[in-house]
PDB file of C-alpha atoms in Angstrom:
ATOM      1  CA  MET A   1     128.044  72.133  55.045  1.00 51.00           C
ATOM      2  CA  GLN A   2     126.410  75.242  56.466  1.00 53.00           C
ATOM      3  CA  GLU A   3     123.853  73.066  58.210  1.00 55.00           C
ATOM      4  CA  LEU A   4     126.648  71.304  60.134  1.00 54.00           C
ATOM      5  CA  ILE A   5     128.182  74.593  61.262  1.00 58.00           C
ATOM      6  CA  PHE A   6     124.806  75.886  62.333  1.00 60.00           C
ATOM      7  CA  SER A   7     124.124  72.638  64.166  1.00 69.00           C
ATOM      8  CA  ARG A   8     127.465  72.770  65.968  1.00 69.00           C
ATOM      9  CA  ARG A   9     126.867  76.356  67.018  1.00 69.00           C
ATOM     10  CA  LYS A  10     123.382  75.513  68.211  1.00 70.00           C
ATOM     11  CA  PHE A  11     124.709  72.481  70.062  1.00 65.00           C
ATOM     12  CA  LEU A  12     127.470  74.473  71.779  1.00 60.00           C
ATOM     13  CA  TYR A  13     125.096  77.290  72.646  1.00 63.00           C
ATOM     14  CA  GLN A  14     122.473  75.013  74.167  1.00 66.00           C
ATOM     15  CA  TYR A  15     124.699  72.533  75.966  1.00 67.00           C
ATOM     16  CA  VAL A  16     127.442  74.836  77.190  1.00 61.00           C
ATOM     17  CA  THR A  17     125.729  78.119  78.017  1.00 64.00           C
ATOM     18  CA  GLY A  18     122.634  76.509  79.557  1.00 64.00           C
ATOM     19  CA  PRO A  19     124.437  74.709  82.409  1.00 66.00           C
ATOM     20  CA  VAL A  20     126.656  77.755  83.007  1.00 61.00           C
ATOM     21  CA  LEU A  21     123.582  79.941  83.461  1.00 57.00           C
ATOM     22  CA  ILE A  22     121.949  77.395  85.755  1.00 65.00           C
ATOM     23  CA  LEU A  23     125.064  77.032  87.924  1.00 58.00           C
ATOM     24  CA  SER A  24     125.576  80.786  88.169  1.00 59.00           C
ATOM     25  CA  GLY A  25     121.935  81.157  89.225  1.00 60.00           C
ATOM     26  CA  ILE A  26     122.423  78.579  91.981  1.00 61.00           C
ATOM     27  CA  PHE A  27     125.535  80.356  93.286  1.00 58.00           C
ATOM     28  CA  LEU A  28     123.921  83.783  93.175  1.00 59.00           C
ATOM     29  CA  LYS A  29     120.772  82.569  94.929  1.00 62.00           C
ATOM     30  CA  GLY A  30     122.554  82.521  98.287  1.00 60.00           C
ATOM     31  CA  CYS A  31     123.661  86.162  98.035  1.00 59.00           C
ATOM     32  CA  GLY A  32     120.380  87.675  99.195  1.00 57.00           C
ATOM     33  CA  ARG A  33     119.481  85.254 101.963  1.00 53.00           C
ATOM     34  CA  LYS A  34     116.959  86.574 104.492  1.00 53.00           C
ATOM     35  CA  ALA A  35     118.632  84.713 107.356  1.00 51.00           C
ATOM     36  CA  ASP A  36     121.754  86.878 106.977  1.00 50.00           C
ATOM     37  CA  HIS A  37     119.630  90.019 107.162  1.00 53.00           C
ATOM     38  CA  LYS A  38     117.887  88.685 110.264  1.00 55.00           C
ATOM     39  CA  VAL A  39     121.213  87.984 111.990  1.00 53.00           C
ATOM     40  CA  ASN A  40     122.487  91.473 111.116  1.00 53.00           C
ATOM     41  CA  ALA A  41     119.277  93.062 112.401  1.00 53.00           C
ATOM     42  CA  GLN A  42     119.504  91.116 115.649  1.00 51.00           C
ATOM     43  CA  ALA A  43     123.154  92.100 116.081  1.00 49.00           C
ATOM     44  CA  THR A  44     122.190  95.760 115.635  1.00 48.00           C
ATOM     45  CA  GLN A  45     119.393  95.398 118.182  1.00 46.00           C
ATOM     46  CA  THR A  46     121.796  93.795 120.646  1.00 44.00           C
ATOM     47  CA  LEU A  47     124.098  96.790 120.417  1.00 53.00           C
ATOM     48  CA  THR A  48     121.303  99.306 120.910  1.00 71.00           C
ATOM     49  CA  ASP A  49     119.092  97.598 123.507  1.00 81.00           C
ATOM     50  CA  PRO A  50     119.758  94.263 125.201  1.00 85.00           C
ATOM     51  CA  CYS A  51     116.050  93.856 126.019  1.00 89.00           C
ATOM     52  CA  GLU A  52     115.393  93.590 122.262  1.00 90.00           C
ATOM     53  CA  ASN A  53     117.889  90.749 121.761  1.00 90.00           C
ATOM     54  CA  LEU A  54     115.888  87.662 120.781  1.00 92.00           C
ATOM     55  CA  ALA A  55     118.833  85.887 119.134  1.00 90.00           C
ATOM     56  CA  ASN A  56     118.716  82.952 121.569  1.00 90.00           C
ATOM     57  CA  VAL A  57     114.925  82.711 121.554  1.00 93.00           C
ATOM     58  CA  SER A  58     113.300  80.128 119.269  1.00 94.00           C
ATOM     59  CA  GLU A  59     110.646  81.035 116.722  1.00 95.00           C
ATOM     60  CA  THR A  60     108.118  79.061 118.800  1.00 95.00           C
ATOM     61  CA  ASP A  61     108.892  81.127 121.893  1.00 95.00           C
ATOM     62  CA  ILE A  62     108.700  84.368 119.907  1.00 95.00           C
ATOM     63  CA  ALA A  63     105.277  83.290 118.640  1.00 96.00           C
ATOM     64  CA  LEU A  64     104.215  82.564 122.250  1.00 96.00           C
ATOM     65  CA  ARG A  65     105.298  86.066 123.297  1.00 95.00           C
ATOM     66  CA  LYS A  66     103.104  87.507 120.555  1.00 95.00           C
ATOM     67  CA  LYS A  67     100.205  85.201 121.427  1.00 96.00           C
ATOM     68  CA  LEU A  68     100.327  86.382 125.042  1.00 96.00           C
ATOM     69  CA  GLY A  69     100.232  89.975 123.789  1.00 96.00           C
ATOM     70  CA  TYR A  70     103.614  91.026 125.179  1.00 96.00           C
ATOM     71  CA  VAL A  71     104.572  94.631 124.401  1.00 96.00           C
ATOM     72  CA  ASN A  72     107.676  96.536 125.486  1.00 94.00           C
ATOM     73  CA  GLN A  73     105.718  99.465 126.918  1.00 95.00           C
ATOM     74  CA  SER A  74     102.584  98.933 128.979  1.00 95.00           C
ATOM     75  CA  PRO A  75      99.472 100.767 127.756  1.00 95.00           C
ATOM     76  CA  ILE A  76      98.174 100.675 131.355  1.00 93.00           C
ATOM     77  CA  VAL A  77     100.302 102.712 133.760  1.00 90.00           C
ATOM     78  CA  ASP A  78      99.697 100.535 136.829  1.00 93.00           C
ATOM     79  CA  ASN A  79      99.980  97.189 134.994  1.00 95.00           C
ATOM     80  CA  GLN A  80     103.641  96.735 134.168  1.00 96.00           C
ATOM     81  CA  CYS A  81     105.817  93.641 134.179  1.00 96.00           C
ATOM     82  CA  GLN A  82     107.821  94.909 137.138  1.00 95.00           C
ATOM     83  CA  ASN A  83     104.732  94.752 139.347  1.00 95.00           C
ATOM     84  CA  CYS A  84     103.438  91.455 137.916  1.00 96.00           C
ATOM     85  CA  ASN A  85     103.469  88.258 139.960  1.00 96.00           C
ATOM     86  CA  LEU A  86     104.980  86.350 136.994  1.00 96.00           C
ATOM     87  CA  PHE A  87     107.908  88.764 136.446  1.00 97.00           C
ATOM     88  CA  LEU A  88     111.440  87.516 137.064  1.00 96.00           C
ATOM     89  CA  PRO A  89     113.560  90.468 138.220  1.00 94.00           C
ATOM     90  CA  PRO A  90     116.720  91.375 136.285  1.00 93.00           C
ATOM     91  CA  LYS A  91     119.959  89.766 137.384  1.00 90.00           C
ATOM     92  CA  GLU A  92     122.686  92.018 138.706  1.00 89.00           C
ATOM     93  CA  GLY A  93     124.175  94.160 135.962  1.00 85.00           C
ATOM     94  CA  ASN A  94     121.247  93.523 133.583  1.00 87.00           C
ATOM     95  CA  ASP A  95     118.378  95.876 132.741  1.00 87.00           C
ATOM     96  CA  CYS A  96     116.083  93.156 131.407  1.00 93.00           C
ATOM     97  CA  GLY A  97     114.007  90.803 133.474  1.00 95.00           C
ATOM     98  CA  GLY A  98     112.195  87.653 132.466  1.00 95.00           C
ATOM     99  CA  CYS A  99     108.789  86.027 132.655  1.00 96.00           C
ATOM    100  CA  MET A 100     107.569  82.693 133.958  1.00 96.00           C
ATOM    101  CA  LEU A 101     105.287  82.280 130.925  1.00 95.00           C
ATOM    102  CA  PHE A 102     107.767  82.730 128.065  1.00 94.00           C
ATOM    103  CA  LYS A 103     111.494  82.896 127.322  1.00 94.00           C
ATOM    104  CA  GLY A 104     113.549  85.903 126.431  1.00 94.00           C
ATOM    105  CA  PRO A 105     114.269  89.337 127.871  1.00 95.00           C
ATOM    106  CA  VAL A 106     111.415  91.395 129.287  1.00 96.00           C
ATOM    107  CA  TYR A 107     111.233  95.139 129.854  1.00 95.00           C
ATOM    108  CA  PRO A 108     110.293  96.009 133.450  1.00 95.00           C
ATOM    109  CA  GLY A 109     107.831  98.506 131.970  1.00 95.00           C
ATOM    110  CA  GLY A 110     106.377  95.937 129.542  1.00 95.00           C
ATOM    111  CA  TYR A 111     102.974  94.253 129.629  1.00 97.00           C
ATOM    112  CA  CYS A 112     101.100  91.166 128.442  1.00 96.00           C
ATOM    113  CA  THR A 113      97.499  90.036 128.624  1.00 95.00           C
ATOM    114  CA  TYR A 114      98.335  87.605 131.466  1.00 95.00           C
ATOM    115  CA  TRP A 115      99.459  90.353 133.832  1.00 95.00           C
ATOM    116  CA  ALA A 116      98.723  89.390 137.451  1.00 95.00           C
ATOM    117  CA  PRO A 117      99.233  91.784 140.387  1.00 94.00           C
ATOM    118  CA  LYS A 118     101.810  90.929 143.023  1.00 91.00           C
ATOM    119  CA  VAL A 119     100.277  89.750 146.261  1.00 84.00           C
TER     120      VAL A 119
END
């Protein structure tokens, strides 16, 4: 008789608590999603500096910016985006310009390895 009680307890423990633990793990997995942190970080950047807002820029375009060596502040005083032939000037009411080579906002004082002087 004790063997039946022990078997029932073991059965209930294994087949009731196991799925509960698995389901709770699945639900809790979404709590620490990196995408949410990325969205919050981008929202914070948008509030502080619109030229840092890459929310509407795809991962491919962000990778292209890095590949072209774009930096927000030019290491060479005379070679800045604002005096580059590929620079798209800021629209009225906006501090950020653009670039013909990649998407997203560009600092007028920025720089990339494809800098070309205005002629």
